[in-house]
GROMACS .gro file of C-alpha atoms in nm:
model
  384
    1MET     CA    1  -2.397 -15.729   4.767
    2PRO     CA    2  -2.211 -15.999   4.994
    3GLU     CA    3  -2.169 -16.332   4.832
    4PRO     CA    4  -2.076 -16.636   4.963
    5LEU     CA    5  -1.689 -16.638   5.098
    6ASP     CA    6  -1.653 -16.988   4.971
    7ALA     CA    7  -1.752 -16.919   4.611
    8ALA     CA    8  -1.544 -16.599   4.617
    9LEU     CA    9  -1.227 -16.774   4.767
   10THR     CA   10  -1.275 -17.048   4.434
   11GLU     CA   11  -1.250 -16.766   4.192
   12VAL     CA   12  -0.974 -16.616   4.384
   13ARG     CA   13  -0.782 -16.920   4.327
   14ALA     CA   14  -0.852 -16.956   4.003
   15LEU     CA   15  -0.718 -16.630   3.941
   16LEU     CA   16  -0.409 -16.734   4.139
   17LEU     CA   17  -0.342 -17.048   3.919
   18ASP     CA   18  -0.404 -16.839   3.617
   19PRO     CA   19  -0.133 -16.791   3.357
   20SER     CA   20  -0.180 -16.461   3.321
   21LEU     CA   21  -0.163 -16.351   3.686
   22THR     CA   22   0.066 -16.048   3.764
   23ARG     CA   23   0.020 -15.969   4.115
   24ALA     CA   24  -0.134 -16.040   4.426
   25VAL     CA   25  -0.195 -15.935   4.768
   26ALA     CA   26  -0.361 -16.106   5.073
   27ALA     CA   27  -0.342 -15.909   5.411
   28GLY     CA   28  -0.562 -15.832   5.734
   29ARG     CA   29  -0.726 -16.110   5.917
   30ARG     CA   30  -1.118 -16.186   5.970
   31ARG     CA   31  -1.298 -16.120   6.287
   32GLY     CA   32  -1.188 -16.366   6.540
   33ARG     CA   33  -0.916 -16.554   6.384
   34HIS     CA   34  -0.526 -16.512   6.382
   35PRO     CA   35  -0.379 -16.601   6.094
   36VAL     CA   36   0.000 -16.754   6.083
   37VAL     CA   37   0.048 -16.531   5.828
   38MET     CA   38   0.020 -16.166   5.845
   39ARG     CA   39   0.057 -16.052   5.459
   40ALA     CA   40   0.157 -16.240   5.145
   41GLU     CA   41   0.204 -16.119   4.827
   42LEU     CA   42   0.268 -16.328   4.503
   43ARG     CA   43   0.394 -16.274   4.185
   44PRO     CA   44   0.549 -16.431   3.872
   45VAL     CA   45   0.923 -16.420   3.816
   46THR     CA   46   1.145 -16.573   3.557
   47LEU     CA   47   1.501 -16.705   3.701
   48LYS     CA   48   1.757 -16.909   3.547
   49ALA     CA   49   1.626 -17.223   3.642
   50GLY     CA   50   1.270 -17.131   3.452
   51PRO     CA   51   0.971 -16.977   3.556
   52ARG     CA   52   0.833 -16.952   3.940
   53LEU     CA   53   0.576 -16.811   4.102
   54GLN     CA   54   0.739 -16.558   4.412
   55ILE     CA   55   0.568 -16.575   4.743
   56ALA     CA   56   0.681 -16.345   4.950
   57THR     CA   57   0.526 -16.343   5.343
   58SER     CA   58   0.531 -16.167   5.643
   59ASP     CA   59   0.420 -16.295   6.011
   60GLY     CA   60   0.468 -15.966   6.143
   61THR     CA   61   0.818 -15.969   6.264
   62ARG     CA   62   0.994 -16.080   5.983
   63PRO     CA   63   0.983 -16.145   5.604
   64TYR     CA   64   1.028 -16.451   5.396
   65THR     CA   65   1.098 -16.526   5.025
   66ARG     CA   66   1.056 -16.797   4.839
   67ASN     CA   67   1.010 -16.893   4.432
   68VAL     CA   68   0.769 -17.192   4.417
   69ALA     CA   69   0.827 -17.431   4.120
   70LEU     CA   70   0.495 -17.398   3.857
   71GLY     CA   71   0.269 -17.702   3.910
   72PRO     CA   72   0.186 -17.916   4.185
   73GLU     CA   73   0.399 -17.736   4.407
   74THR     CA   74   0.223 -17.404   4.328
   75VAL     CA   75  -0.155 -17.532   4.378
   76GLN     CA   76  -0.005 -17.654   4.719
   77ALA     CA   77   0.124 -17.319   4.838
   78ILE     CA   78  -0.150 -17.117   4.702
   79ASP     CA   79  -0.410 -17.357   4.919
   80GLU     CA   80  -0.213 -17.293   5.174
   81LEU     CA   81  -0.254 -16.921   5.180
   82LEU     CA   82  -0.610 -16.944   5.106
   83ALA     CA   83  -0.655 -17.142   5.397
   84GLU     CA   84  -0.512 -16.828   5.619
   85PRO     CA   85  -0.783 -16.638   5.753
   86PHE     CA   86  -0.687 -16.336   5.553
   87GLY     CA   87  -0.949 -16.049   5.543
   88ASN     CA   88  -0.860 -15.883   5.228
   89TRP     CA   89  -0.728 -16.053   4.865
   90HIS     CA   90  -0.621 -15.796   4.584
   91VAL     CA   91  -0.556 -15.968   4.271
   92GLU     CA   92  -0.452 -15.843   3.917
   93THR     CA   93  -0.393 -16.049   3.582
   94THR     CA   94  -0.317 -15.941   3.260
   95ASP     CA   95  -0.705 -15.849   3.199
   96ALA     CA   96  -0.881 -15.851   3.549
   97THR     CA   97  -0.827 -15.712   3.899
   98LEU     CA   98  -1.050 -15.880   4.174
   99GLN     CA   99  -1.076 -15.717   4.535
  100LEU     CA  100  -1.218 -15.934   4.812
  101ARG     CA  101  -1.310 -15.827   5.105
  102VAL     CA  102  -1.468 -16.057   5.449
  103THR     CA  103  -1.698 -15.876   5.609
  104LYS     CA  104  -1.785 -15.923   5.948
  105SER     CA  105  -2.097 -16.123   5.901
  106GLY     CA  106  -1.803 -16.398   5.722
  107GLU     CA  107  -1.939 -16.298   5.396
  108ALA     CA  108  -1.757 -16.155   5.136
  109GLN     CA  109  -1.764 -15.847   4.945
  110VAL     CA  110  -1.609 -15.848   4.556
  111HIS     CA  111  -1.486 -15.581   4.314
  112ARG     CA  112  -1.410 -15.689   3.975
  113ALA     CA  113  -1.327 -15.465   3.722
  114ALA     CA  114  -1.180 -15.538   3.345
  115THR     CA  115  -0.831 -15.420   3.282
  116SER     CA  116  -0.602 -15.329   2.977
  117ARG     CA  117  -0.273 -15.283   3.093
  118PRO     CA  118   0.009 -15.423   2.834
  119VAL     CA  119   0.119 -15.822   2.905
  120ALA     CA  120   0.371 -15.789   3.135
  121THR     CA  121   0.620 -16.059   3.089
  122PRO     CA  122   0.756 -16.194   3.419
  123THR     CA  123   1.057 -16.003   3.612
  124GLY     CA  124   1.353 -16.158   3.726
  125ASN     CA  125   1.527 -16.014   3.980
  126ASP     CA  126   1.762 -15.717   3.863
  127ARG     CA  127   1.514 -15.509   3.727
  128SER     CA  128   1.638 -15.157   3.597
  129LYS     CA  129   1.321 -14.958   3.747
  130GLU     CA  130   1.038 -15.126   3.980
  131TYR     CA  131   0.762 -14.875   4.025
  132LEU     CA  132   0.511 -14.916   4.347
  133LEU     CA  133   0.246 -14.871   4.093
  134ASP     CA  134   0.270 -15.009   3.762
  135PRO     CA  135   0.308 -14.754   3.482
  136GLY     CA  136   0.054 -14.964   3.233
  137ASP     CA  137  -0.191 -14.953   3.557
  138GLU     CA  138  -0.544 -14.838   3.406
  139ILE     CA  139  -0.527 -14.565   3.641
  140PHE     CA  140  -0.295 -14.334   3.470
  141ALA     CA  141  -0.518 -14.352   3.163
  142GLU     CA  142  -0.776 -14.167   3.385
  143ILE     CA  143  -0.504 -13.922   3.575
  144GLY     CA  144  -0.261 -13.889   3.291
  145GLY     CA  145   0.031 -14.122   3.267
  146SER     CA  146   0.308 -13.881   3.143
  147ALA     CA  147   0.654 -13.973   3.295
  148ALA     CA  148   0.694 -13.637   3.511
  149LYS     CA  149   0.357 -13.769   3.641
  150ARG     CA  150   0.454 -14.137   3.693
  151ARG     CA  151   0.787 -14.040   3.884
  152GLN     CA  152   0.566 -13.797   4.149
  153VAL     CA  153   0.309 -14.086   4.198
  154ASP     CA  154   0.621 -14.307   4.278
  155ALA     CA  155   0.800 -14.059   4.491
  156PHE     CA  156   0.476 -14.004   4.702
  157LEU     CA  157   0.388 -14.395   4.730
  158ARG     CA  158   0.737 -14.465   4.811
  159ALA     CA  159   0.714 -14.209   5.123
  160LEU     CA  160   0.377 -14.360   5.206
  161ALA     CA  161   0.518 -14.713   5.196
  162ALA     CA  162   0.800 -14.606   5.453
  163THR     CA  163   0.538 -14.448   5.682
  164LEU     CA  164   0.277 -14.747   5.732
  165PRO     CA  165   0.411 -15.046   5.882
  166ASP     CA  166   0.422 -15.342   5.674
  167GLU     CA  167   0.246 -15.555   5.955
  168LEU     CA  168  -0.050 -15.284   5.923
  169THR     CA  169  -0.396 -15.483   5.889
  170GLY     CA  170  -0.775 -15.422   5.897
  171PRO     CA  171  -0.985 -15.084   5.788
  172LEU     CA  172  -0.781 -14.755   5.698
  173ARG     CA  173  -0.938 -14.429   5.723
  174VAL     CA  174  -0.771 -14.172   5.513
  175VAL     CA  175  -0.810 -13.829   5.430
  176ASP     CA  176  -0.650 -13.603   5.165
  177LEU     CA  177  -0.686 -13.212   5.261
  178GLY     CA  178  -0.657 -12.985   4.981
  179CYS     CA  179  -0.716 -13.253   4.720
  180GLY     CA  180  -0.726 -13.086   4.390
  181ASN     CA  181  -0.765 -13.307   4.101
  182ALA     CA  182  -0.695 -13.596   4.303
  183TYR     CA  183  -0.427 -13.762   4.091
  184LEU     CA  184  -0.252 -13.854   4.428
  185THR     CA  185  -0.557 -13.929   4.632
  186PHE     CA  186  -0.667 -14.219   4.326
  187ALA     CA  187  -0.300 -14.324   4.318
  188ALA     CA  188  -0.295 -14.346   4.713
  189TYR     CA  189  -0.591 -14.576   4.734
  190ARG     CA  190  -0.512 -14.794   4.421
  191TYR     CA  191  -0.157 -14.820   4.636
  192LEU     CA  192  -0.285 -14.896   4.967
  193THR     CA  193  -0.567 -15.186   4.851
  194SER     CA  194  -0.300 -15.365   4.655
  195ARG     CA  195  -0.139 -15.364   4.980
  196GLY     CA  196  -0.498 -15.557   5.070
  197LEU     CA  197  -0.584 -15.318   5.333
  198ASP     CA  198  -0.997 -15.208   5.357
  199VAL     CA  199  -0.942 -14.810   5.256
  200GLN     CA  200  -1.221 -14.578   5.307
  201LEU     CA  201  -1.103 -14.280   5.147
  202ILE     CA  202  -1.212 -13.881   5.160
  203GLY     CA  203  -1.129 -13.607   4.937
  204VAL     CA  204  -1.149 -13.262   5.049
  205ASP     CA  205  -1.127 -12.928   4.828
  206VAL     CA  206  -1.269 -12.595   4.829
  207ARG     CA  207  -1.424 -12.611   4.488
  208GLU     CA  208  -1.732 -12.758   4.436
  209ASP     CA  209  -1.634 -12.844   4.016
  210GLN     CA  210  -1.337 -13.008   4.142
  211ARG     CA  211  -1.587 -13.223   4.417
  212ARG     CA  212  -1.805 -13.315   4.079
  213ARG     CA  213  -1.502 -13.447   3.889
  214ASN     CA  214  -1.344 -13.609   4.122
  215THR     CA  215  -1.698 -13.799   4.210
  216GLU     CA  216  -1.739 -13.871   3.831
  217LEU     CA  217  -1.395 -14.038   3.800
  218ALA     CA  218  -1.409 -14.233   4.104
  219GLN     CA  219  -1.727 -14.362   3.951
  220ARG     CA  220  -1.608 -14.458   3.638
  221LEU     CA  221  -1.284 -14.658   3.839
  222GLY     CA  222  -1.537 -14.833   3.999
  223TRP     CA  223  -1.437 -14.694   4.337
  224ALA     CA  224  -1.717 -14.444   4.452
  225ASP     CA  225  -1.831 -14.677   4.743
  226ARG     CA  226  -1.472 -14.650   4.881
  227VAL     CA  227  -1.365 -14.318   4.749
  228SER     CA  228  -1.557 -13.993   4.830
  229PHE     CA  229  -1.515 -13.596   4.808
  230VAL     CA  230  -1.630 -13.299   5.004
  231ALA     CA  231  -1.667 -12.947   4.895
  232GLY     CA  232  -1.548 -12.749   5.191
  233THR     CA  233  -1.245 -12.600   5.345
  234ILE     CA  234  -0.969 -12.796   5.503
  235ALA     CA  235  -1.036 -12.630   5.839
  236ASP     CA  236  -1.430 -12.701   5.869
  237ALA     CA  237  -1.519 -12.976   5.586
  238VAL     CA  238  -1.736 -13.235   5.759
  239VAL     CA  239  -1.513 -13.580   5.787
  240ASP     CA  240  -1.654 -13.872   5.963
  241PRO     CA  241  -1.550 -14.100   6.144
  242ALA     CA  242  -1.155 -13.914   6.198
  243PRO     CA  243  -0.900 -14.064   5.960
  244ASP     CA  244  -0.589 -14.272   6.065
  245LEU     CA  245  -0.383 -14.111   5.786
  246VAL     CA  246  -0.384 -13.789   5.724
  247LEU     CA  247  -0.254 -13.615   5.354
  248ALA     CA  248  -0.221 -13.299   5.267
  249LEU     CA  249  -0.028 -13.239   4.900
  250HIS     CA  250   0.106 -12.923   4.817
  251ALA     CA  251  -0.154 -12.698   5.055
  252CYS     CA  252  -0.061 -12.318   5.011
  253ASP     CA  253   0.099 -12.100   5.303
  254THR     CA  254  -0.116 -12.134   5.615
  255ALA     CA  255  -0.371 -12.434   5.456
  256THR     CA  256  -0.087 -12.667   5.539
  257ASP     CA  257  -0.105 -12.530   5.878
  258GLU     CA  258  -0.479 -12.592   5.903
  259ALA     CA  259  -0.431 -12.907   5.770
  260LEU     CA  260  -0.166 -13.016   6.039
  261ALA     CA  261  -0.389 -12.879   6.322
  262ARG     CA  262  -0.710 -13.103   6.242
  263ALA     CA  263  -0.457 -13.378   6.180
  264VAL     CA  264  -0.350 -13.325   6.544
  265ARG     CA  265  -0.722 -13.290   6.663
  266TRP     CA  266  -0.833 -13.613   6.493
  267GLU     CA  267  -0.515 -13.803   6.652
  268ALA     CA  268  -0.459 -13.894   6.330
  269ARG     CA  269  -0.198 -14.192   6.348
  270TRP     CA  270   0.011 -14.081   6.036
  271VAL     CA  271   0.037 -13.754   5.863
  272LEU     CA  272   0.214 -13.703   5.546
  273ALA     CA  273   0.220 -13.310   5.434
  274ALA     CA  274   0.415 -13.152   5.159
  275PRO     CA  275   0.438 -12.766   5.215
  276CYS     CA  276   0.405 -12.556   4.903
  277CYS     CA  277   0.422 -12.198   4.928
  278HIS     CA  278   0.539 -12.037   5.299
  279HIS     CA  279   0.437 -11.637   5.299
  280ASP     CA  280   0.335 -11.608   5.653
  281LEU     CA  281   0.667 -11.659   5.823
  282ALA     CA  282   0.868 -11.439   5.537
  283LYS     CA  283   0.594 -11.177   5.611
  284GLN     CA  284   0.681 -11.149   5.997
  285LEU     CA  285   1.010 -11.129   5.952
  286ARG     CA  286   1.032 -10.826   5.744
  287ALA     CA  287   0.835 -10.697   5.988
  288HIS     CA  288   1.107 -10.665   6.232
  289PRO     CA  289   1.477 -10.689   6.243
  290ALA     CA  290   1.637 -11.035   6.269
  291PRO     CA  291   1.854 -11.115   6.616
  292THR     CA  292   2.221 -11.070   6.607
  293PRO     CA  293   2.400 -11.225   6.450
  294TYR     CA  294   2.160 -11.345   6.185
  295GLU     CA  295   2.092 -11.011   6.026
  296LEU     CA  296   2.214 -11.117   5.678
  297LEU     CA  297   2.005 -11.422   5.661
  298THR     CA  298   1.709 -11.169   5.610
  299ARG     CA  299   1.827 -10.857   5.485
  300GLN     CA  300   1.816 -10.998   5.089
  301GLY     CA  301   1.448 -11.047   4.986
  302ILE     CA  302   1.549 -11.396   4.775
  303LEU     CA  303   1.767 -11.529   5.106
  304ARG     CA  304   1.479 -11.391   5.376
  305GLU     CA  305   1.141 -11.595   5.157
  306ARG     CA  306   1.429 -11.928   5.144
  307PHE     CA  307   1.480 -11.882   5.516
  308ALA     CA  308   1.118 -11.836   5.610
  309ASP     CA  309   1.063 -12.191   5.418
  310VAL     CA  310   1.289 -12.355   5.635
  311LEU     CA  311   1.254 -12.198   5.919
  312THR     CA  312   0.844 -12.256   5.883
  313ASP     CA  313   0.893 -12.636   5.821
  314ALA     CA  314   1.122 -12.666   6.124
  315LEU     CA  315   0.882 -12.479   6.361
  316ARG     CA  316   0.602 -12.733   6.198
  317ALA     CA  317   0.798 -13.035   6.301
  318GLY     CA  318   0.908 -12.907   6.674
  319LEU     CA  319   0.516 -12.814   6.722
  320LEU     CA  320   0.387 -13.173   6.590
  321ARG     CA  321   0.702 -13.330   6.863
  322VAL     CA  322   0.531 -13.095   7.134
  323HIS     CA  323   0.195 -13.283   7.036
  324GLY     CA  324   0.275 -13.642   7.071
  325TYR     CA  325   0.400 -13.730   6.695
  326ARG     CA  326   0.729 -13.854   6.602
  327ALA     CA  327   0.822 -13.585   6.292
  328GLU     CA  328   1.067 -13.558   6.005
  329VAL     CA  329   1.129 -13.332   5.745
  330VAL     CA  330   1.234 -13.549   5.421
  331GLU     CA  331   1.286 -13.492   5.074
  332PHE     CA  332   1.035 -13.701   4.876
  333VAL     CA  333   1.125 -13.602   4.499
  334ASP     CA  334   1.428 -13.505   4.360
  335SER     CA  335   1.418 -13.093   4.323
  336GLN     CA  336   1.474 -13.176   3.911
  337HIS     CA  337   1.084 -13.234   3.918
  338THR     CA  338   0.949 -12.989   4.135
  339PRO     CA  339   1.147 -12.745   4.418
  340ARG     CA  340   0.838 -12.796   4.662
  341ASN     CA  341   0.959 -13.117   4.717
  342LEU     CA  342   1.002 -13.174   5.086
  343LEU     CA  343   0.772 -13.345   5.328
  344ILE     CA  344   0.676 -13.360   5.673
  345ARG     CA  345   0.638 -13.705   5.777
  346ALA     CA  346   0.482 -13.744   6.119
  347ARG     CA  347   0.345 -14.065   6.324
  348ARG     CA  348   0.159 -14.033   6.635
  349THR     CA  349   0.331 -14.190   6.954
  350GLY     CA  350   0.086 -14.056   7.201
  351ALA     CA  351   0.399 -13.972   7.419
  352ALA     CA  352   0.414 -13.599   7.611
  353ALA     CA  353   0.652 -13.366   7.509
  354THR     CA  354   0.926 -13.374   7.738
  355GLU     CA  355   1.071 -13.027   7.879
  356PRO     CA  356   1.391 -12.985   7.653
  357GLN     CA  357   1.138 -13.012   7.321
  358ARG     CA  358   0.952 -12.775   7.442
  359ALA     CA  359   1.206 -12.533   7.540
  360GLU     CA  360   1.364 -12.592   7.206
  361TYR     CA  361   1.056 -12.504   7.032
  362ARG     CA  362   1.027 -12.173   7.234
  363GLU     CA  363   1.356 -12.064   7.183
  364LEU     CA  364   1.337 -12.032   6.838
  365VAL     CA  365   1.005 -11.873   6.836
  366ASN     CA  366   1.139 -11.614   7.066
  367GLN     CA  367   1.438 -11.548   6.896
  368TRP     CA  368   1.284 -11.451   6.556
  369GLN     CA  369   1.000 -11.289   6.703
  370VAL     CA  370   0.732 -11.489   6.520
  371THR     CA  371   0.422 -11.685   6.569
  372PRO     CA  372   0.358 -11.955   6.375
  373ARG     CA  373   0.011 -12.003   6.234
  374LEU     CA  374  -0.014 -12.367   6.365
  375GLU     CA  375   0.072 -12.294   6.700
  376THR     CA  376  -0.233 -12.030   6.689
  377LEU     CA  377  -0.451 -12.279   6.541
  378LEU     CA  378  -0.380 -12.582   6.782
  379ALA     CA  379  -0.420 -12.305   7.067
  380ALA     CA  380  -0.777 -12.194   6.946
  381GLY     CA  381  -0.832 -12.572   6.915
  382SER     CA  382  -0.699 -12.684   7.281
  383ARG     CA  383  -1.016 -12.360   7.410
  384ARG     CA  384  -1.281 -12.527   7.209
   0.00000   0.00000   0.00000
């Protein structure tokens, strides 16, 4: 239920001034208002001079960080931030989390939750390891908190953070295609909302039992109104409205191509896809001899399989460029944790492909006599 905005901001103020504050983020803007500060993040730190409240702000062009002494100076700084027309506030203390979103009518939608994370000691500027999502976060009690899982979650979130612009504001529609047990889905939602973003997220998986399990988990976390799940294939599941951000993490073989094709047809602004196995082109490479002088690359089965992995992702990135995306293939987690550690990261520019880009892609396809599944799917989509 919507609440009066003044009362909600008073509650936010009390939490910001509470000694148990661990972190807070403000971002977005209210309808018709133009803030001077585009984003603000607050956290307690301990410096040689004593405890301080660190406030990192951005005006959309450059960041500014200051450490404010506790007392009247802190109160003044917090009141100045509360006077800014932020559209979203996310505040965490050692025993509570509050998320506030300002509606178009100027009212507040507030979500409150109790947390059970251990009391955090204010940190200094020299920390041995800083996770984007606190390892003590309540979400790990639900999705599992093994060291390996935390590392993978952190690596994925860092790739996500590097993809989205720091100055991003406003509502963000996200779809996770082939979400499985959705632990990265939930981690993405938790991180994005901690940045002060108004997130609506849909997870898609072919299994109905996964949909039920994930829906129950969203309800336990108190996120059922913002995180939902549908059962269906990556190619055909109903997702409405079209998303801004498409995730496809470890979708097997051509399922990654189906996810990329949907992202292109949706004209999604950002795409993060971590491919899994790459059987399709490996089969095609076995069907005919390699062009001279590359026979040695495909003569041995293990080398052919590994080369097929590289060729598949190179052609996927090339096709995304042809269809108006800036695409790159990066390593997002160390190979000692998983051999499937590549990530296709793409941002839509809308720019028409140049003739050299088209020729570069076509030359590689013709040389190896292959037909990438993504090319077939995009061609079929253009004829609809």
